[in-house]
Structures are given as C-alpha cells and as structure tokens.
CSV table of C-alpha atoms in Angstrom, one decimal:
chain,number,residue,atom,x,y,z
A,1,MET,CA,33.9,5.5,-0.3
A,2,ILE,CA,30.6,3.8,0.1
A,3,GLU,CA,31.7,1.9,3.1
A,4,GLN,CA,33.2,4.9,4.7
A,5,ASN,CA,30.0,6.9,4.2
A,6,GLN,CA,28.0,4.0,5.7
A,7,HIS,CA,30.4,3.9,8.7
A,8,LYS,CA,29.8,7.7,9.2
A,9,GLU,CA,26.0,7.2,8.9
A,10,ILE,CA,26.1,4.5,11.5
A,11,ILE,CA,28.1,6.7,13.9
A,12,LEU,CA,25.7,9.6,13.4
A,13,LYS,CA,22.7,7.3,14.0
A,14,GLN,CA,24.2,5.8,17.2
A,15,GLU,CA,24.8,9.3,18.5
A,16,ILE,CA,21.1,10.1,17.7
A,17,LEU,CA,20.0,7.0,19.7
A,18,ASN,CA,22.3,7.9,22.6
A,19,ASN,CA,20.9,11.4,22.7
A,20,ALA,CA,17.3,10.1,22.5
A,21,LYS,CA,17.9,7.8,25.4
A,22,LYS,CA,19.3,10.7,27.5
A,23,GLN,CA,16.4,13.0,26.6
A,24,LEU,CA,13.7,10.3,27.3
A,25,LYS,CA,15.1,9.7,30.7
A,26,ARG,CA,14.9,13.5,31.6
A,27,GLU,CA,11.2,13.5,30.3
A,28,PHE,CA,10.0,10.1,31.7
A,29,VAL,CA,11.3,10.0,35.2
A,30,GLY,CA,11.6,6.7,37.0
A,31,ILE,CA,11.6,4.3,34.1
A,32,ASP,CA,15.3,4.4,33.1
A,33,ASN,CA,15.5,0.6,32.9
A,34,VAL,CA,12.5,0.5,30.4
A,35,ILE,CA,14.0,3.2,28.3
A,36,ASN,CA,17.4,1.5,28.2
A,37,GLN,CA,15.7,-1.8,27.0
A,38,VAL,CA,13.5,-0.1,24.5
A,39,VAL,CA,16.2,2.0,22.8
A,40,ASP,CA,18.7,-0.9,22.9
A,41,LEU,CA,16.2,-3.2,21.2
A,42,CYS,CA,15.7,-0.5,18.6
A,43,SER,CA,19.4,-0.3,17.7
A,44,SER,CA,19.8,-3.1,15.1
A,45,TRP,CA,16.7,-1.9,13.4
A,46,TYR,CA,17.7,1.7,13.4
A,47,LEU,CA,21.3,1.2,12.5
A,48,LEU,CA,21.2,-1.6,9.9
A,49,PRO,CA,17.6,-2.0,8.7
A,50,LYS,CA,18.8,-3.6,5.4
A,51,LEU,CA,19.9,-6.7,7.3
A,52,GLN,CA,16.5,-7.3,8.8
A,53,ASP,CA,14.3,-10.0,7.3
A,54,LYS,CA,11.5,-10.0,10.0
A,55,PRO,CA,10.0,-7.2,12.0
A,56,ILE,CA,11.4,-6.6,15.5
A,57,ILE,CA,8.6,-6.9,18.0
A,58,ILE,CA,8.8,-5.0,21.3
A,59,ASN,CA,6.1,-5.7,24.0
A,60,LEU,CA,5.0,-2.8,26.4
A,61,TRP,CA,2.4,-3.8,28.9
A,62,GLY,CA,1.3,-2.0,32.0
A,63,LEU,CA,-1.4,-0.2,33.8
A,64,THR,CA,-3.5,2.4,31.9
A,65,GLY,CA,-2.0,5.9,31.9
A,66,VAL,CA,1.5,5.0,32.7
A,67,GLY,CA,2.8,6.6,29.5
A,68,LYS,CA,3.4,3.7,27.1
A,69,SER,CA,2.1,5.6,24.0
A,70,SER,CA,3.7,8.8,25.0
A,71,LEU,CA,7.1,7.1,25.3
A,72,ILE,CA,7.0,5.6,21.8
A,73,ASN,CA,5.6,8.8,20.3
A,74,ARG,CA,8.5,10.8,21.8
A,75,LEU,CA,11.0,8.2,20.7
A,76,ALA,CA,9.8,8.4,17.1
A,77,GLU,CA,10.2,12.2,17.2
A,78,LEU,CA,13.7,12.1,18.7
A,79,ILE,CA,15.0,9.6,16.0
A,80,ASN,CA,13.3,11.6,13.2
A,81,PHE,CA,10.6,9.0,12.5
A,82,SER,CA,7.5,10.9,13.2
A,83,GLU,CA,6.4,10.8,9.6
A,84,LYS,CA,7.0,7.1,9.4
A,85,TYR,CA,5.3,6.2,12.7
A,86,TYR,CA,1.9,4.5,12.4
A,87,ARG,CA,-0.1,3.9,15.5
A,88,PHE,CA,-3.3,1.8,15.5
A,89,ASN,CA,-5.8,1.8,18.5
A,90,LEU,CA,-7.3,-1.8,18.4
A,91,ASN,CA,-10.0,-0.7,20.8
A,92,GLU,CA,-11.7,1.4,18.1
A,93,LYS,CA,-14.8,0.2,16.3
A,94,ASP,CA,-14.1,-1.4,12.9
A,95,ASN,CA,-10.4,-1.3,13.7
A,96,PHE,CA,-9.6,-4.2,11.3
A,97,TRP,CA,-10.7,-2.3,8.2
A,98,SER,CA,-8.9,0.9,9.3
A,99,VAL,CA,-5.7,-1.3,10.0
A,100,LYS,CA,-6.0,-3.1,6.7
A,101,GLU,CA,-6.6,0.0,4.5
A,102,LEU,CA,-3.9,2.0,6.1
A,103,LEU,CA,-1.4,-0.7,6.0
A,104,THR,CA,-2.0,-1.2,2.3
A,105,ASP,CA,-1.6,2.6,1.8
A,106,ILE,CA,1.6,2.5,3.9
A,107,PHE,CA,3.0,-0.3,1.8
A,108,GLU,CA,2.5,1.7,-1.4
A,109,ASN,CA,4.5,4.7,0.0
A,110,GLU,CA,7.0,2.9,2.3
A,111,ASN,CA,7.6,-0.3,0.6
A,112,GLY,CA,11.1,-1.6,1.5
A,113,TYR,CA,11.8,1.1,4.1
A,114,PRO,CA,12.0,1.0,7.8
A,115,ILE,CA,9.0,2.2,9.7
A,116,ILE,CA,7.5,2.1,13.2
A,117,ILE,CA,4.2,0.5,13.8
A,118,ALA,CA,2.4,0.6,17.2
A,119,PHE,CA,-0.6,-1.6,18.0
A,120,ASP,CA,-2.1,0.0,21.1
A,121,GLU,CA,-4.8,-1.5,23.3
A,122,PHE,CA,-3.6,-5.0,22.1
A,123,GLN,CA,-5.6,-6.8,24.6
A,124,HIS,CA,-8.6,-6.4,22.2
A,125,ALA,CA,-6.9,-8.2,19.5
A,126,LYS,CA,-7.8,-11.7,20.6
A,127,THR,CA,-8.9,-14.4,18.2
A,128,LEU,CA,-10.0,-17.0,20.8
A,129,ASP,CA,-12.7,-16.8,23.4
A,130,GLU,CA,-12.3,-17.6,27.1
A,131,ASN,CA,-12.9,-21.3,26.3
A,132,GLY,CA,-10.2,-21.5,23.7
A,133,ASN,CA,-12.7,-21.5,20.8
A,134,GLU,CA,-12.2,-19.5,17.6
A,135,LEU,CA,-14.0,-16.3,17.5
A,136,GLU,CA,-16.4,-15.8,14.5
A,137,LYS,CA,-14.8,-12.5,13.8
A,138,THR,CA,-11.2,-13.4,12.9
A,139,SER,CA,-10.3,-10.1,11.3
A,140,ASN,CA,-7.5,-9.6,13.8
A,141,LYS,CA,-5.6,-12.5,12.2
A,142,LEU,CA,-4.1,-10.0,9.9
A,143,ILE,CA,-2.3,-8.4,12.8
A,144,TRP,CA,-1.0,-11.8,14.1
A,145,ASP,CA,0.3,-12.5,10.6
A,146,ILE,CA,2.2,-9.3,10.6
A,147,LEU,CA,3.7,-10.0,14.0
A,148,ASP,CA,4.7,-13.5,12.9
A,149,THR,CA,6.3,-13.0,9.5
A,150,GLY,CA,5.9,-9.2,8.8
A,151,LYS,CA,3.7,-10.1,5.9
A,152,PHE,CA,0.0,-10.6,5.0
A,153,SER,CA,-1.9,-11.3,1.9
A,154,THR,CA,-5.3,-9.9,0.9
A,155,LEU,CA,-7.5,-9.3,-2.1
A,156,THR,CA,-7.9,-5.6,-3.2
A,157,HIS,CA,-11.0,-5.7,-5.4
A,158,GLY,CA,-12.4,-2.3,-6.0
A,159,ARG,CA,-14.6,-0.3,-8.3
A,160,SER,CA,-11.8,0.4,-10.7
A,161,ILE,CA,-11.5,-3.4,-11.4
A,162,ASP,CA,-15.3,-3.6,-12.2
A,163,ASP,CA,-14.9,-0.7,-14.6
A,164,ILE,CA,-11.9,-2.2,-16.4
A,165,TYR,CA,-13.6,-5.5,-16.7
A,166,LYS,CA,-16.7,-3.9,-18.3
A,167,LEU,CA,-14.3,-2.1,-20.6
A,168,SER,CA,-12.6,-5.4,-21.6
A,169,LEU,CA,-16.0,-6.8,-22.6
A,170,LYS,CA,-16.7,-3.8,-24.8
A,171,LEU,CA,-13.3,-3.9,-26.4
A,172,HIS,CA,-13.7,-7.7,-27.1
A,173,TYR,CA,-17.1,-7.0,-28.6
A,174,ALA,CA,-15.6,-4.3,-30.8
A,175,LEU,CA,-12.8,-6.4,-32.1
A,176,SER,CA,-15.2,-9.3,-32.9
A,177,ASN,CA,-17.2,-6.8,-35.0
A,178,ASN,CA,-14.2,-5.8,-37.1
A,179,VAL,CA,-13.1,-2.6,-35.3
A,180,LYS,CA,-9.5,-2.1,-36.2
A,181,VAL,CA,-6.8,-0.5,-34.0
A,182,THR,CA,-3.3,0.7,-34.8
A,183,ASN,CA,-1.0,2.1,-32.1
A,184,GLY,CA,-3.8,2.5,-29.7
A,185,ILE,CA,-6.0,4.4,-32.1
A,186,VAL,CA,-9.2,3.2,-33.8
A,187,THR,CA,-8.7,3.2,-37.5
A,188,PHE,CA,-11.7,1.4,-38.9
A,189,ARG,CA,-15.5,1.4,-37.9
A,190,LYS,CA,-15.1,4.5,-35.7
A,191,LYS,CA,-18.8,5.3,-35.6
A,192,TYR,CA,-19.6,1.7,-34.7
A,193,PHE,CA,-17.0,1.8,-31.9
A,194,LYS,CA,-18.5,5.0,-30.6
A,195,GLU,CA,-21.8,3.3,-30.0
A,196,ILE,CA,-20.1,0.4,-28.2
A,197,ILE,CA,-17.9,2.4,-25.9
A,198,ARG,CA,-20.3,5.3,-25.2
A,199,GLU,CA,-19.9,6.4,-21.5
A,200,LYS,CA,-20.7,9.5,-19.6
A,201,GLU,CA,-17.0,10.3,-19.3
A,202,TYR,CA,-16.2,9.5,-22.9
A,203,GLU,CA,-18.7,11.0,-25.3
A,204,PHE,CA,-18.1,11.5,-29.0
A,205,ASN,CA,-19.7,13.8,-31.4
A,206,LEU,CA,-20.2,13.1,-35.0
A,207,GLU,CA,-17.5,15.6,-36.0
A,208,ASP,CA,-14.9,13.6,-34.1
A,209,VAL,CA,-16.0,10.5,-36.0
A,210,ASN,CA,-15.9,12.1,-39.4
A,211,SER,CA,-12.8,14.1,-38.8
A,212,ASN,CA,-9.2,13.0,-38.5
A,213,LYS,CA,-9.3,13.5,-34.7
A,214,MET,CA,-7.8,10.4,-32.9
A,215,ILE,CA,-10.2,8.1,-31.1
A,216,TYR,CA,-8.4,6.0,-28.6
A,217,PHE,CA,-9.3,2.4,-28.3
A,218,VAL,CA,-8.9,2.7,-24.5
A,219,PRO,CA,-10.3,6.1,-23.6
A,220,GLU,CA,-7.9,8.3,-21.7
A,221,GLU,CA,-10.3,8.4,-18.8
A,222,TYR,CA,-9.5,4.8,-18.0
A,223,HIS,CA,-5.7,5.3,-17.8
A,224,ILE,CA,-5.9,6.3,-14.2
A,225,GLN,CA,-8.1,3.3,-13.3
A,226,ILE,CA,-5.7,1.0,-15.0
A,227,TYR,CA,-2.9,2.5,-13.1
A,228,ASP,CA,-4.9,2.2,-9.8
A,229,ILE,CA,-5.4,-1.7,-10.2
A,230,ALA,CA,-1.8,-2.3,-11.0
A,231,LYS,CA,0.5,0.4,-9.6
A,232,GLU,CA,3.3,-1.9,-9.1
A,233,LYS,CA,3.7,-2.2,-12.9
A,234,PHE,CA,3.6,1.5,-13.8
A,235,LYS,CA,5.4,4.5,-12.4
A,236,THR,CA,2.6,6.9,-13.5
A,237,PRO,CA,-0.6,6.8,-15.5
A,238,PHE,CA,1.3,8.4,-18.4
A,239,VAL,CA,3.3,5.1,-18.7
A,240,VAL,CA,0.0,3.3,-19.2
A,241,LYS,CA,-0.8,5.6,-22.0
A,242,GLN,CA,2.6,5.1,-23.6
A,243,GLN,CA,2.3,1.4,-23.5
A,244,LEU,CA,-1.3,1.4,-24.9
A,245,ASN,CA,-0.2,3.6,-27.8
A,246,GLN,CA,2.1,0.9,-29.1
A,247,LEU,CA,-0.6,-1.8,-29.3
A,248,ASN,CA,-3.1,-3.1,-31.8
A,249,GLY,CA,-6.5,-4.2,-30.8
A,250,GLU,CA,-5.8,-7.8,-29.9
A,251,GLN,CA,-2.7,-6.8,-28.0
A,252,THR,CA,-4.5,-4.2,-26.1
A,253,LEU,CA,-7.3,-6.7,-25.1
A,254,LYS,CA,-4.6,-9.1,-23.8
A,255,PHE,CA,-2.8,-6.2,-22.0
A,256,ILE,CA,-6.1,-5.3,-20.2
A,257,ASN,CA,-7.0,-9.0,-19.4
A,258,ASP,CA,-3.5,-9.6,-18.0
A,259,LEU,CA,-3.7,-6.6,-15.7
A,260,LEU,CA,-7.1,-7.8,-14.6
A,261,ALA,CA,-5.7,-11.2,-13.7
A,262,PHE,CA,-2.9,-9.5,-11.8
A,263,ALA,CA,-5.3,-7.2,-10.0
A,264,ILE,CA,-7.7,-9.9,-8.7
A,265,SER,CA,-4.9,-12.1,-7.4
A,266,PRO,CA,-4.0,-11.9,-3.7
A,267,LYS,CA,-1.3,-9.3,-3.0
A,268,THR,CA,1.4,-9.8,-0.3
A,269,TYR,CA,2.4,-6.8,1.7
A,270,ASP,CA,5.8,-7.0,3.3
A,271,PHE,CA,6.6,-5.1,6.6
A,272,SER,CA,9.8,-7.1,7.4
A,273,LYS,CA,11.8,-3.8,7.8
A,274,ALA,CA,9.4,-2.5,10.5
A,275,ILE,CA,9.8,-2.3,14.2
A,276,ILE,CA,6.5,-3.1,15.9
A,277,PHE,CA,5.5,-2.0,19.4
A,278,VAL,CA,2.8,-4.1,21.0
A,279,MET,CA,1.2,-2.1,23.8
A,280,GLY,CA,-1.5,-3.4,26.1
A,281,ASN,CA,-3.1,-2.7,29.5
A,282,ILE,CA,-3.0,-5.3,32.3
C-alpha cells in the first residue's frame, strides 16, 4: 500500500511539474529552452527528495533585468513551494549575518525537508580579490560551504547561554553550602537559597520561604532559556520542567552543565535536501 501511495504521489508531482513548465512558457516568452532545463533539473529533487544526499545546484546567469528572480519565484509558486522558498540578496549590506541567522532559523523549522534556496546577485559573494589573494572578510565562505556539501558549522552563543552559565555557578554555590534538593524542589536551607538565587525575574517573599510553597531549584523563568540553548534535545519547555522535576541537586547541576557544553559546541546545519539557485549578473 505504501509503495502504491508513493507511486501515486510521484505521478501527481510529475503532472504538477509538467503543468508548471507549460505555464512558465506562457508567462516567460522566448526562453523555452531555459525553462525546460530548469524544470528538468528540478525533477529528481521534487520527485524523490529522500534520495538526495547533496543539494542540487542550478546556475542562472545573465544580464540585469532579464527575469531570473521572477522565473524562480513563479516556479516556486507553481509547485507549491512558496512558503519553503528562501531568497538571499548577496548585494545587501551585512548580508552574511542575515544569511547565517535566517539559515539557522530555517534549519530549526525545515530540518530534513526539501526547500528552495536562491542566492541572488551572486557576483558579490567572492572570497578572493583580483590578484587571487584571500579577502580579509571571508564571511561568504559559509555560502560556499553550503554549495559544496550542503552543510555548514557555526557557534551559536547567545545571551541565554550567559544567563544559564551564571545560574550554574549559583546552583553550585548553593549545593556547596548544604542546600538540599529533591525532585527539583529545594527542601533544606530555603531562605539561604533565596539570597543566592535572587533575580528580578525570580523574587521570593518571606511567606514563600516559611510556608509549604514549593521553591524550584531551577526557577521556572529559566526553563525557556534552557530550551532555547538546546532545542534539539527537547520538544517543548515543558519537557525541560518535567526532567528537572525528577532530579536532586547534584543531578540538576550535571544536567545544566551538560547542556551548556552541548550549547557552546559548534553545530552543523544540513541543507542537503535543498535545491539551490545561484543567480548572478554578467
């Protein structure tokens, strides 16, 4: 049944491609040969993306204003990929950081799925000067890495990591001063722990300390930040809370430190299932 459904899906997709090719020829007159080549090169990616282990690269070079970007925009619409089409103008100021940040965001939402990426104004993505010497600004190497293997690695340090690191120091200090924790809850030296952990986002009052109200060893306000630095390990911030609520103090500290080690290590982003259009002006 699965093979039969896959066969039907392939037939349907092939029909979509054929219709897209016909429609593009009606809208972009005089470039039938280019349209044939572009659509045909998209076929294996569109029909059988799971078999792809490197991105497909399609080069489109020509004079300014001939319609390269418009052609790819329209193709994405016709094959129902408008919401998974990401275009980068490499002529824009600070384009590297916008490319890097958006690609990391795309990866979190589209990991493992086929997407369309377009690098426009590609003539600006050079890494060598006219004499063949390496340019001081080598930020565009990220783009070349993607074109080569479909992957790039980068560090993703952020404010959340700094906050969680400071939290780990406070938790370590609390434990070294005999604060006790059971199932994520402070059970001994609550008042002392209050003074150590005091934050604007996490203020106690004396009634909390003297009552039976639960005082979390890792304040709930940190759960989202923990989730942010290691989203690959948790489905939601609630899963973070569930795991923390099963740990004692030493286990919690190890949990936090392990996540910090994971968060500061380089992460690899994989776009091997993408089709990439390289568009430039000559």
